[in-house]
Short mmCIF file of C-alpha atoms (C1' of nucleotides) in Angstrom, two decimals:
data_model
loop_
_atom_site.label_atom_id
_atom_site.label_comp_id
_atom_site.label_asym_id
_atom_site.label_seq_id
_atom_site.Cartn_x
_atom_site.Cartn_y
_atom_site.Cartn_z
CA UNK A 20 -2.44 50.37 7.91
CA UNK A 21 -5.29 51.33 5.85
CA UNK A 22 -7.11 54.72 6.80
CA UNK A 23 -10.32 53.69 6.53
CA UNK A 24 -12.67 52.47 9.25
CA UNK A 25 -13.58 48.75 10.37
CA UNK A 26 -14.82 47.79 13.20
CA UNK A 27 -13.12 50.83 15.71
CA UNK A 28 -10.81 52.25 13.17
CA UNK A 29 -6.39 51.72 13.99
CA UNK A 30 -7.31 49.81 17.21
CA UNK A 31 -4.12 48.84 16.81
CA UNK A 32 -2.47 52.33 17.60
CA UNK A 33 -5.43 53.44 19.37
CA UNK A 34 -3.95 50.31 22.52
CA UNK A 35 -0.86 51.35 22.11
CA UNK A 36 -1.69 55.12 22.78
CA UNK A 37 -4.37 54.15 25.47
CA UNK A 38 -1.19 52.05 26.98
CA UNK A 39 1.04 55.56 27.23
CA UNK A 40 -1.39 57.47 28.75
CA UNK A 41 -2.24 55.05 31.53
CA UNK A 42 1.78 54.21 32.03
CA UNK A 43 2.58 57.72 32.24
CA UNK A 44 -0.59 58.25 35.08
CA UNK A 45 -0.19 55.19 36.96
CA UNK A 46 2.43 54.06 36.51
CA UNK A 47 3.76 50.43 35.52
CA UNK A 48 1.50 48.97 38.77
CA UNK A 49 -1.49 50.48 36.59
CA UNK A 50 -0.99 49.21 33.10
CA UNK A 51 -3.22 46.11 32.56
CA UNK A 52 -4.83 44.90 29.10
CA UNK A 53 -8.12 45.17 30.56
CA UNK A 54 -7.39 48.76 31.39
CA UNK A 55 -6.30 49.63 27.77
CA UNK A 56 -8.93 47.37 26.27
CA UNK A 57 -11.39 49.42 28.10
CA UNK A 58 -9.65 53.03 27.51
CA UNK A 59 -9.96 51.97 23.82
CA UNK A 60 -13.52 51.08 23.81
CA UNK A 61 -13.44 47.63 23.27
CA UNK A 62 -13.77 44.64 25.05
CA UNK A 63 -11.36 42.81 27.56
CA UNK A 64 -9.93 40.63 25.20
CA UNK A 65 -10.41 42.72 21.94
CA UNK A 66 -6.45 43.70 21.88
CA UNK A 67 -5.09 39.89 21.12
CA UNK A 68 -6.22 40.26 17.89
CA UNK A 69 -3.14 42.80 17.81
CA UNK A 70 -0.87 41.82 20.09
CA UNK A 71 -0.34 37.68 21.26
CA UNK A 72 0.16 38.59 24.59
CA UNK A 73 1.19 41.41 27.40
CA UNK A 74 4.60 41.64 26.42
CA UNK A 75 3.79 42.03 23.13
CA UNK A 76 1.81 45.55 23.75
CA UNK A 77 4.63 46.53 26.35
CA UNK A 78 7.16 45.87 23.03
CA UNK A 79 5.13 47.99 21.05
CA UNK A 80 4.99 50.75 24.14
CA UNK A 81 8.57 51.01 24.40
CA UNK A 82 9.06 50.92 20.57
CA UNK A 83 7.16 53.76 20.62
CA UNK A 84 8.99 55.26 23.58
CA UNK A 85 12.13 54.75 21.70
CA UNK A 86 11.44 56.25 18.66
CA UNK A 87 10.56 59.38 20.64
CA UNK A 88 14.00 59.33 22.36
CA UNK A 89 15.17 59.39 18.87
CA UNK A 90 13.55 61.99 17.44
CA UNK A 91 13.97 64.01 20.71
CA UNK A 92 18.00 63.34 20.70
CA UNK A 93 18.19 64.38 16.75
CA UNK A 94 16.01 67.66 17.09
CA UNK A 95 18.68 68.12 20.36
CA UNK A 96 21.33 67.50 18.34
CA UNK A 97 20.90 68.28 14.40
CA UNK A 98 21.13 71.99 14.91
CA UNK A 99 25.18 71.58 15.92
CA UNK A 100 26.17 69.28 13.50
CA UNK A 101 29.53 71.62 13.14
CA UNK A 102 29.84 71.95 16.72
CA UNK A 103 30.91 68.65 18.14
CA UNK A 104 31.09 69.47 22.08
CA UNK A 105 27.84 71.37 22.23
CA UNK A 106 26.35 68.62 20.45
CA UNK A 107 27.60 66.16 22.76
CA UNK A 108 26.40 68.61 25.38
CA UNK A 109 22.69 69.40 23.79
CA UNK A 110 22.43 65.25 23.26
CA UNK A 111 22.93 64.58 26.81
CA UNK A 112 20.86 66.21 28.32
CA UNK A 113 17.96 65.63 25.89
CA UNK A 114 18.25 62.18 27.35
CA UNK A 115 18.41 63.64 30.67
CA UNK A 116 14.89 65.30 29.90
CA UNK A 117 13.94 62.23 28.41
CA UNK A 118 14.36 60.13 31.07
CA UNK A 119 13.11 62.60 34.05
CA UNK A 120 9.89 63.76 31.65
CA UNK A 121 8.65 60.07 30.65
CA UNK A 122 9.69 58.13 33.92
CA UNK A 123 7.47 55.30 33.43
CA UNK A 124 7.93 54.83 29.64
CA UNK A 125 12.06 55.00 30.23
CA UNK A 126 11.85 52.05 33.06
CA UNK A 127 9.98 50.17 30.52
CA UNK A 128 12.55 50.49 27.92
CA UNK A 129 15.85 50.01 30.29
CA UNK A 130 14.15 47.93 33.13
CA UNK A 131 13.86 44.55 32.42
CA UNK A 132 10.06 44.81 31.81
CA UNK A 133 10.34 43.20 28.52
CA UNK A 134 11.59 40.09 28.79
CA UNK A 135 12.63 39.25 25.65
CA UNK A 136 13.01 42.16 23.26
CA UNK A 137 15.10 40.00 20.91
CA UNK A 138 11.60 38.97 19.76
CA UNK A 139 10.65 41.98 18.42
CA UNK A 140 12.39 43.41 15.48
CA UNK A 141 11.29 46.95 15.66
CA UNK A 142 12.64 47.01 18.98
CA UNK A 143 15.71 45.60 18.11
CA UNK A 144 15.95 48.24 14.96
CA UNK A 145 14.95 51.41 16.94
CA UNK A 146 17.12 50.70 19.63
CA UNK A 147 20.04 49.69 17.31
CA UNK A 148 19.54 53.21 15.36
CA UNK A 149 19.69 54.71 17.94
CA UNK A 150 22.93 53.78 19.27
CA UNK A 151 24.11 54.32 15.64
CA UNK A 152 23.47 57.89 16.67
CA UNK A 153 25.33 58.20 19.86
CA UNK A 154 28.13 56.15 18.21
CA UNK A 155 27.91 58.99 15.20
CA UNK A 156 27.97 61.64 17.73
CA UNK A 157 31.42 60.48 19.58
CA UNK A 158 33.01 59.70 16.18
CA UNK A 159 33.04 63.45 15.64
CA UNK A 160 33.72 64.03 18.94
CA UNK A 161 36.72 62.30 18.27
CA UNK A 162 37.70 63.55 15.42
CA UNK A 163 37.26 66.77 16.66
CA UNK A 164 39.52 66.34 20.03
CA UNK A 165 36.44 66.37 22.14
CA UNK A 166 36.50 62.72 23.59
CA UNK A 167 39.91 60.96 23.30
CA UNK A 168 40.91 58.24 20.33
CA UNK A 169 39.20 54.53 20.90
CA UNK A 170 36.70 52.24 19.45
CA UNK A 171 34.02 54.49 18.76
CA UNK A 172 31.53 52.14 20.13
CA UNK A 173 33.54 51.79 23.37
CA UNK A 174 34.01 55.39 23.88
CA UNK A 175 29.81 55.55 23.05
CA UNK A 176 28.71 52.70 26.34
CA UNK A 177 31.27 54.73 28.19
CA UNK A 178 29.11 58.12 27.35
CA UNK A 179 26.11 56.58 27.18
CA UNK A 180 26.36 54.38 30.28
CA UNK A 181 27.83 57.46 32.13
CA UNK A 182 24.87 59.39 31.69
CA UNK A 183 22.27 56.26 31.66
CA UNK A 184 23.49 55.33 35.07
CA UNK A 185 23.25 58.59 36.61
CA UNK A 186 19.64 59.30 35.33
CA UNK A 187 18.62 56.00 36.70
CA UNK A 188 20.02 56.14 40.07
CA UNK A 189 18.35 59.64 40.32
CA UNK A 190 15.16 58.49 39.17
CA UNK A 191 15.62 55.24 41.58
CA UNK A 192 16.18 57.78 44.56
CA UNK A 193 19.56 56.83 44.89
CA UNK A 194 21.07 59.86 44.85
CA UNK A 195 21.05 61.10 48.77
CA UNK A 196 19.11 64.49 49.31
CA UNK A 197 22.17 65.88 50.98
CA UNK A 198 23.90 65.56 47.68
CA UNK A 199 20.70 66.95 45.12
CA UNK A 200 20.54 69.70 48.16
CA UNK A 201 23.83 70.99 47.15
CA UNK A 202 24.38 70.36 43.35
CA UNK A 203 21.19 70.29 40.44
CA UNK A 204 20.75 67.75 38.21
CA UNK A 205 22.55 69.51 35.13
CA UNK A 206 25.52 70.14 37.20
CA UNK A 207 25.86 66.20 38.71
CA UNK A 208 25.09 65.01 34.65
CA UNK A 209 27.89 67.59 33.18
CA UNK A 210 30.16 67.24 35.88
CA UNK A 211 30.19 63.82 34.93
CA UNK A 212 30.03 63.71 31.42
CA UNK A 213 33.07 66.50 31.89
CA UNK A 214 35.33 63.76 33.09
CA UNK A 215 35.30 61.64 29.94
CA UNK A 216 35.24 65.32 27.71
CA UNK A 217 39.22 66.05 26.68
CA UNK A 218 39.61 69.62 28.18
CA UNK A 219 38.82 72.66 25.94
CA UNK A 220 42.24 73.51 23.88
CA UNK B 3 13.81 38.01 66.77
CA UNK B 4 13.88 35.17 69.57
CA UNK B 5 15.69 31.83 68.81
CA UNK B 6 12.76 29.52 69.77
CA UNK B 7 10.21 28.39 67.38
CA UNK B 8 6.24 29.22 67.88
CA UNK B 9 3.84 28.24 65.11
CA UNK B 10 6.27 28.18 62.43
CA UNK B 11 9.96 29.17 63.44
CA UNK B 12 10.84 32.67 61.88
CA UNK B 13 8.64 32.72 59.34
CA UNK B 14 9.54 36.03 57.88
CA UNK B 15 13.13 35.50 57.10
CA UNK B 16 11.97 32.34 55.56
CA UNK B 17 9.37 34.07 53.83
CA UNK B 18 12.40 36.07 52.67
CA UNK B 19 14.97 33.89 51.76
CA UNK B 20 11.34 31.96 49.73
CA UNK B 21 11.32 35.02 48.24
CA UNK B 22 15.10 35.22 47.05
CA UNK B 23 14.71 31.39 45.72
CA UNK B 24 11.78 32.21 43.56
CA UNK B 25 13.67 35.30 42.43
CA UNK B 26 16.32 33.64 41.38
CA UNK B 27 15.25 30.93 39.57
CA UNK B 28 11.56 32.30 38.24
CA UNK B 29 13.08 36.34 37.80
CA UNK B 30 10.32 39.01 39.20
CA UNK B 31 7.61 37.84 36.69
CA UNK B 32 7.47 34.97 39.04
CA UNK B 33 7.33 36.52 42.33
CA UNK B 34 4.25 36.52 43.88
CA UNK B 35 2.91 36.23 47.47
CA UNK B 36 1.24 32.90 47.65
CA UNK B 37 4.47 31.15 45.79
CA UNK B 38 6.33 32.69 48.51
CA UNK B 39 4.14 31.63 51.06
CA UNK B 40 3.41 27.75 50.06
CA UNK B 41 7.68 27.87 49.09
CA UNK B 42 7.20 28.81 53.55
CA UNK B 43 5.04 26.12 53.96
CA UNK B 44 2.69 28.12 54.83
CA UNK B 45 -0.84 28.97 53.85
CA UNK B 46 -1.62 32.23 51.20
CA UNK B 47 -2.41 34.79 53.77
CA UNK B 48 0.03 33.96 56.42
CA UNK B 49 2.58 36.75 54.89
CA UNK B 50 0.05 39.29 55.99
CA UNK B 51 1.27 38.72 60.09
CA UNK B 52 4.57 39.90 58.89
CA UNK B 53 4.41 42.06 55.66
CA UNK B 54 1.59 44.60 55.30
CA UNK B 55 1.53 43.68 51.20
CA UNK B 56 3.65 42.73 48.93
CA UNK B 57 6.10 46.04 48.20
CA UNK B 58 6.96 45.39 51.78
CA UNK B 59 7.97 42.17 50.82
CA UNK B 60 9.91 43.11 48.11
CA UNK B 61 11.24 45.99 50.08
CA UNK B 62 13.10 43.22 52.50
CA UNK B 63 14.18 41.39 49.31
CA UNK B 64 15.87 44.25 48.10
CA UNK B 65 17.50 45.38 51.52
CA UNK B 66 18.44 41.80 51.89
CA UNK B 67 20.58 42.38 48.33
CA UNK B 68 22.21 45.37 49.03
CA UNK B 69 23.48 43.84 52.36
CA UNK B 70 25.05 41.33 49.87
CA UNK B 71 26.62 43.77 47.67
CA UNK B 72 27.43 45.86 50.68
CA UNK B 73 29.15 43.00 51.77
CA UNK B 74 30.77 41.89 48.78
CA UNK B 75 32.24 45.33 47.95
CA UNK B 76 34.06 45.47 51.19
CA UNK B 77 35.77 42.35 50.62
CA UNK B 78 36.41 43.12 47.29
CA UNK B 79 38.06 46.61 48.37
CA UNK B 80 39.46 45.59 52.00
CA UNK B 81 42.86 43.98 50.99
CA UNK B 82 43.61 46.83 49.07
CA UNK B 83 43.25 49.70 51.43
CA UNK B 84 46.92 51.01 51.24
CA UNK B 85 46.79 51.31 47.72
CA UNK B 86 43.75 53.36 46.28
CA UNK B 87 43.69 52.43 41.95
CA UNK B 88 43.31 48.90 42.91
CA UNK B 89 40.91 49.27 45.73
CA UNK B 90 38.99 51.28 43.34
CA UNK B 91 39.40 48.29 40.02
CA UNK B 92 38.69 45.86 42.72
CA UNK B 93 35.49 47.58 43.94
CA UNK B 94 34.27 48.41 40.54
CA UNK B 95 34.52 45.06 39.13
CA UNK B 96 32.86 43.28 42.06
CA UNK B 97 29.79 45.74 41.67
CA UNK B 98 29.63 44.11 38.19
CA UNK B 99 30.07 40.83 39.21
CA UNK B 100 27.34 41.64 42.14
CA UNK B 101 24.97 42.74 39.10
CA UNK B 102 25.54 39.55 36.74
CA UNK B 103 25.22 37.23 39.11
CA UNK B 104 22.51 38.48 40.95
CA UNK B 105 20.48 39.88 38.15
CA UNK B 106 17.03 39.80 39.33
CA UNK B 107 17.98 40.95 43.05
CA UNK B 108 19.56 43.57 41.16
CA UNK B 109 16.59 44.66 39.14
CA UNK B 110 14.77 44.77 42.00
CA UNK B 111 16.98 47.00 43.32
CA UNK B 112 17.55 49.75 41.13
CA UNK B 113 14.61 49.20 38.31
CA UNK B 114 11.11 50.81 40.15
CA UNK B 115 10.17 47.69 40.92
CA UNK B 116 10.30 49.05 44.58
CA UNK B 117 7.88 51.92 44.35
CA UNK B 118 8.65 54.09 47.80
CA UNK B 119 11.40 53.14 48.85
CA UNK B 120 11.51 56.29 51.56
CA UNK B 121 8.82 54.49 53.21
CA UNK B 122 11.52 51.56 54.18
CA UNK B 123 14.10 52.49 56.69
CA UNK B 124 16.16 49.37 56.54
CA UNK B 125 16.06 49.59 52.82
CA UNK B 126 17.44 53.32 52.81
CA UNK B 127 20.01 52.91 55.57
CA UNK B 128 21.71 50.49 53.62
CA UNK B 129 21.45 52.11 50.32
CA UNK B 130 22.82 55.51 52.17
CA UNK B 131 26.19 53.31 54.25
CA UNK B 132 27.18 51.50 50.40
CA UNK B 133 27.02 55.35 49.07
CA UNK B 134 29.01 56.28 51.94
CA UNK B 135 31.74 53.53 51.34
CA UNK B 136 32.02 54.57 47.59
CA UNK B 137 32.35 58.00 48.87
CA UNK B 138 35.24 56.55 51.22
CA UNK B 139 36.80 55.00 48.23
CA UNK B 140 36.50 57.83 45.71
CA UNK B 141 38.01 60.13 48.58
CA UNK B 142 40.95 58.10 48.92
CA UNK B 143 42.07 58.01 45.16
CA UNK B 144 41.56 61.34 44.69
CA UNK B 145 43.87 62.02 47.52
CA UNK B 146 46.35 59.77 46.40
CA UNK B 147 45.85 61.46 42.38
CA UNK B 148 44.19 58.52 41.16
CA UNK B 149 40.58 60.81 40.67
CA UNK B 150 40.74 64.54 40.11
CA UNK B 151 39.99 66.39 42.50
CA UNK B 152 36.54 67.47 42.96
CA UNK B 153 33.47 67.23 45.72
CA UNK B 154 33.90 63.54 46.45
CA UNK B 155 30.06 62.68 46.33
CA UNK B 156 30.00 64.16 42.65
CA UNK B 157 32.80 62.05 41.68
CA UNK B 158 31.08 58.85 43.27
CA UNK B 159 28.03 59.74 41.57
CA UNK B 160 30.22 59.63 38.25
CA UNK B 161 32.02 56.14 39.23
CA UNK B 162 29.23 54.79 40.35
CA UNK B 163 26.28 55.83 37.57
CA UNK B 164 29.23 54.59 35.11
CA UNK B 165 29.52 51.25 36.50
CA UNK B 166 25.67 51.65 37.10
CA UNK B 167 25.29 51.90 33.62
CA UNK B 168 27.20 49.85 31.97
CA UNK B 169 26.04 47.26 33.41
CA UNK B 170 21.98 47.88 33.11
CA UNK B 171 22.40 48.61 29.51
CA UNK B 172 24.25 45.21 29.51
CA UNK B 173 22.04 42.83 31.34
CA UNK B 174 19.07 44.78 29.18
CA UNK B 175 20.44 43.54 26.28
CA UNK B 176 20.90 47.02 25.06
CA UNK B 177 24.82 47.09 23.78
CA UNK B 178 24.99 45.54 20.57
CA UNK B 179 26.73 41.42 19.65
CA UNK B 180 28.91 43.53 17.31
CA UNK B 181 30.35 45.11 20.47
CA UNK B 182 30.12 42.09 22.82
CA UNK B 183 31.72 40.25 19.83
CA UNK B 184 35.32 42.58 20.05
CA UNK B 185 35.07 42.90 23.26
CA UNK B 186 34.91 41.48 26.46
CA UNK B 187 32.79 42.58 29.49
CA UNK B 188 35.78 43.23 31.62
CA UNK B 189 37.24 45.47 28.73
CA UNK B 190 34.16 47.52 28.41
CA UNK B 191 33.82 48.46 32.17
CA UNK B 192 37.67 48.99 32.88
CA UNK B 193 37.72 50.88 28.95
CA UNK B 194 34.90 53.40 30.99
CA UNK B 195 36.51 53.32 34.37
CA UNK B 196 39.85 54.57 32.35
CA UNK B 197 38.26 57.11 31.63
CA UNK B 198 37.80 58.45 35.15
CA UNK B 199 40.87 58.15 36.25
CA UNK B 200 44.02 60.07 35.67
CA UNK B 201 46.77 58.41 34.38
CA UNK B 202 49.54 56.80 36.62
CA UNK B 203 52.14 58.90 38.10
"C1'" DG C 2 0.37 27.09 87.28
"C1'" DT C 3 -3.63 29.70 85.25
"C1'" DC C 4 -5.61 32.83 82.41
"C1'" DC C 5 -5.87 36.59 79.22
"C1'" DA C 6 -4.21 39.57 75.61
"C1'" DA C 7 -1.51 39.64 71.77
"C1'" DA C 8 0.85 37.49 68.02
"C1'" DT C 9 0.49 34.15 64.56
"C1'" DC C 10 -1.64 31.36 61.22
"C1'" DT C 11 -5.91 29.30 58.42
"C1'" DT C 12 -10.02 29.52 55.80
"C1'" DG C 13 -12.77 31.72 52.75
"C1'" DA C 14 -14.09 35.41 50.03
"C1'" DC C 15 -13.57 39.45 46.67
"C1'" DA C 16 -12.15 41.96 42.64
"C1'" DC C 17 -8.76 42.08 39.28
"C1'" DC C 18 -5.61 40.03 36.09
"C1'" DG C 19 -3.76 37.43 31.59
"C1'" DT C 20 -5.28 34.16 28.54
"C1'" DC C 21 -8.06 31.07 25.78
"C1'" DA C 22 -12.21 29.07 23.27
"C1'" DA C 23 -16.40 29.80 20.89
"C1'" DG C 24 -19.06 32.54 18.44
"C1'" DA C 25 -20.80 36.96 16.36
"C1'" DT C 26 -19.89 40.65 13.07
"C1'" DA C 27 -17.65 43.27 9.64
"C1'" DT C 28 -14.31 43.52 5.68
"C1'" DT C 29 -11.98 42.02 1.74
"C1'" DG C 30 -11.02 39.57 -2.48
"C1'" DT C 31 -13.07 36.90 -6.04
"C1'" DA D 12 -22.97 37.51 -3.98
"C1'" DC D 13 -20.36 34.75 -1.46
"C1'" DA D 14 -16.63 32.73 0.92
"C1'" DA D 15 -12.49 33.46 3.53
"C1'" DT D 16 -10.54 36.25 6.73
"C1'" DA D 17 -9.88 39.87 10.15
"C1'" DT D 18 -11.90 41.85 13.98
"C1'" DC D 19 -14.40 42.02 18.12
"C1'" DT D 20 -17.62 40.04 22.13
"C1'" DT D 21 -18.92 36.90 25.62
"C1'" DG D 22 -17.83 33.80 28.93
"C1'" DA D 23 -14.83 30.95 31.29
"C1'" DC D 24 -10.37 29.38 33.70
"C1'" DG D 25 -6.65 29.59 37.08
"C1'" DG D 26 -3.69 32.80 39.41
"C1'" DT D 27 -3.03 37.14 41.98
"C1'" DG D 28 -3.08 40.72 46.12
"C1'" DT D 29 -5.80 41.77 49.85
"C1'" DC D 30 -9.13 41.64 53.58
"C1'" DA D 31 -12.31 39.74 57.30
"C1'" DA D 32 -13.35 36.28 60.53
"C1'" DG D 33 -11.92 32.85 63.24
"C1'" DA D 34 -8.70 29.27 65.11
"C1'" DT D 35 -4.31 28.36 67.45
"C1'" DT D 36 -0.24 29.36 69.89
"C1'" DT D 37 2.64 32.20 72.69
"C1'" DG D 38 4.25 35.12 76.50
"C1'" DG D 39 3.43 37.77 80.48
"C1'" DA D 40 0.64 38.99 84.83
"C1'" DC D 41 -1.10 37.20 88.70
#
DNA sequence: GTCCAAATCTTGACACCGTCAAGATATTGT
DNA sequence: ACAATATCTTGACGGTGTCAAGATTTGGAC
C-alpha cells in the first residue's frame, strides 16, 4: 500500500494490470503467470509472493473488472436518478457496452473461470454491491410504475438475467447472422428488456 | 464410421465419451488431452489421428451436449404440443434442468471455452436446429396469445437469453444466499418467465 | 491371395505451464 | 546496527499441447 519504492515498486498492481492487458489481447488462451511475471519485469515466479496461486491473480483480475462495471453502470446511471425508465434504460445498456467492450475480462467474471470466488472477499463484496445497485435501480422502477410490484430482488435476476443472457449468447455466437442481419444489438437488448418494462402510461 | 474394430475400435467416440467422463467428474480444469487419451487406453498422441488439437476436441464435446439438450427439450416439449403455455413451462424448465445437471458440458458450451466455433460445422448445425425449435415454440404461443406478438426470433432471443441467464448467473454463484434463501430455483425462473408472458385468457 | 497406399497408433522430443524449495536481496521495526 | 520479514531470483519438478518419425494395421487393386 505504501507509495514508496522496494524492490519494483506496487508489483502487486503492476500483475494485476500486466494480467488485463494480456487478457484483453489474447485472450483467456494467453494469460499465463509467466507471461505477466515477465510483462512486469520480474521473474517467473516473482508474483506468488502476491498471489498463492493462478486463481488467486484471476480473482484479483475480475475484482478489478467488476469494480469497473460498477463505476461504468453508476456514471450510466447517476445522471437520471429522477428518471426511473431512462435509468433503467441508460443502466442496461452500459452493461451491454460492458460486456461487448471487455469480452475477455466479462467471461472471466461470469464464466466459471474462477472456481471458487467464495474465497475471495473482495469478490464477493464487489459483486454483492453491485447487485445492491441493480436491486436499487428496480425498486424505483417499481415505485415508479416502470417494472411491475414483486420482490425487488426477483424482479432484479429477472432484469439482470434478461439482459446477462442475451449479451452472452451474442458474445458466444449464438445469436444466428440471419437474425443480427435484420435487427442491431440495441434493438434485440431493448426489445427484450421492453417485455418485462410496464407500458408507458 | 464402420462397425468392425481395427487397432482400437472407434477410438474417437471413445475419445469423446473419455472426454465427457473427465468433464464431469474433474470440470474443464481437468480436461486435458493425454487424460483423455490414457481414460482411451490409448497412448498421448493417438488423439492427433482423429482431432487436429484439442479445441477440436472440445468442439465434439460440446456438439455432443447440445445433441443432449436438443434432445431433452423435445421430450420435455413433445407431449404438450396442443397446448402452447405448457409446452413453453415444460421447455423452459428442462433447459434449466439441462444446465444444472450438466454444468460443465454446459460451460463448455456457452462460456468461450470453445474459441471458433464457425470453424465446426457439426457444432453450428446443432446450435442453429435447437434455435430453430425455440423459434417453433415461441411461434406457437404467440399465436395462441400466450407471447405478444412480435418477430418470433426476437422473442426467442428474449425467452431464451432469460432462461440463459438466470441460470449462468446461478451456477456462477452470482445471485445472492439471501435470495436463494426465500426462494426456490423453480420460483426464480418461472417468477422471470412470468414476465414474458401475457396473462391467461 | 498379395501387395501397396492410407489410416491408425506409438515413441520420443520440444517448449510452455503452474508450482515449490532454496537462497539472495532489500525493507522495516527495534 | 541488527534481526526479522517481505520481496524477488534461480532452478527444479511433473504435467500439458503439439509435432516428427516410425511402427502397425487396414482396405482396396490386381
Amino acid at each position: 500500500m505504501s507509495l514508496k519504492k522496494y524492490h519494483h515498486g506496487d508489483l502487486k498492481n503492476a500483475l494485476i494490470q500486466a494480467g488485463i492487458k494480456i487478457l484483453a489481447k489474447e485472450g483467456i488462451g494467453g494469460l499465463s503467470l509467466r507471461k505477466v511475471a515477465q510483462k512486469a519485469g520480474v521473474s517467473h515466479s516473482a508474483p506468488y509472493a502476491h498471489f498463492p496461486d493462478k486463481q488467486s491473480l484471476i480473482a484479483a483480475i475480475s475484482t478489478e473488472g467488476f469494480k469497473q462495471l460498477y463505476a461504468e453502470l453508476d456514471i450510466a446511471v447517476s445522471p437520471y436518478s429522477n428518471n426511473p425508465r431512462r435509468q433503467l434504460a441508460e443502466g442496461a445498456w452500459a452493461y451491454v457496452q460492458f460486456a461487448i467492450n471487455n469480452t475477455d475480462t466479462f467471461n472471466i467474471m461470469f464464466s466459471g473461470v474462477l472456481e471458487k470466488e467464495k474465497d475471495y472477499p473482495a469478490f464477493v463484496e464487489i459483486s454483492r454491491k453491485t447487485f445492491e445497485r441493480v436491486v436499487d435501480v428496480v425498486r424505483v422502477c417499481q415505485e415508479a410504475g416502470v417494472l411491475r410490484p414483486a420482490p425487488p430482488e426477483m424482479m432484479a435476476i429477472s432484469v439482470w438475467g434478461q439482459l446477462h443472457g442475451i449479451v452472452s449468447l451474442m458474445l458466444e455466437g449464438q445469436i444466428p447472422h440471419t437474425v443480427l442481419d435484420r435487427f442491431s444489438v440495441r434493438e434485440i437488448v431493448f426489445f427484450a428488456l421492453n417485455q418485462l418494462i410496464s407500458p408507458p402510461q
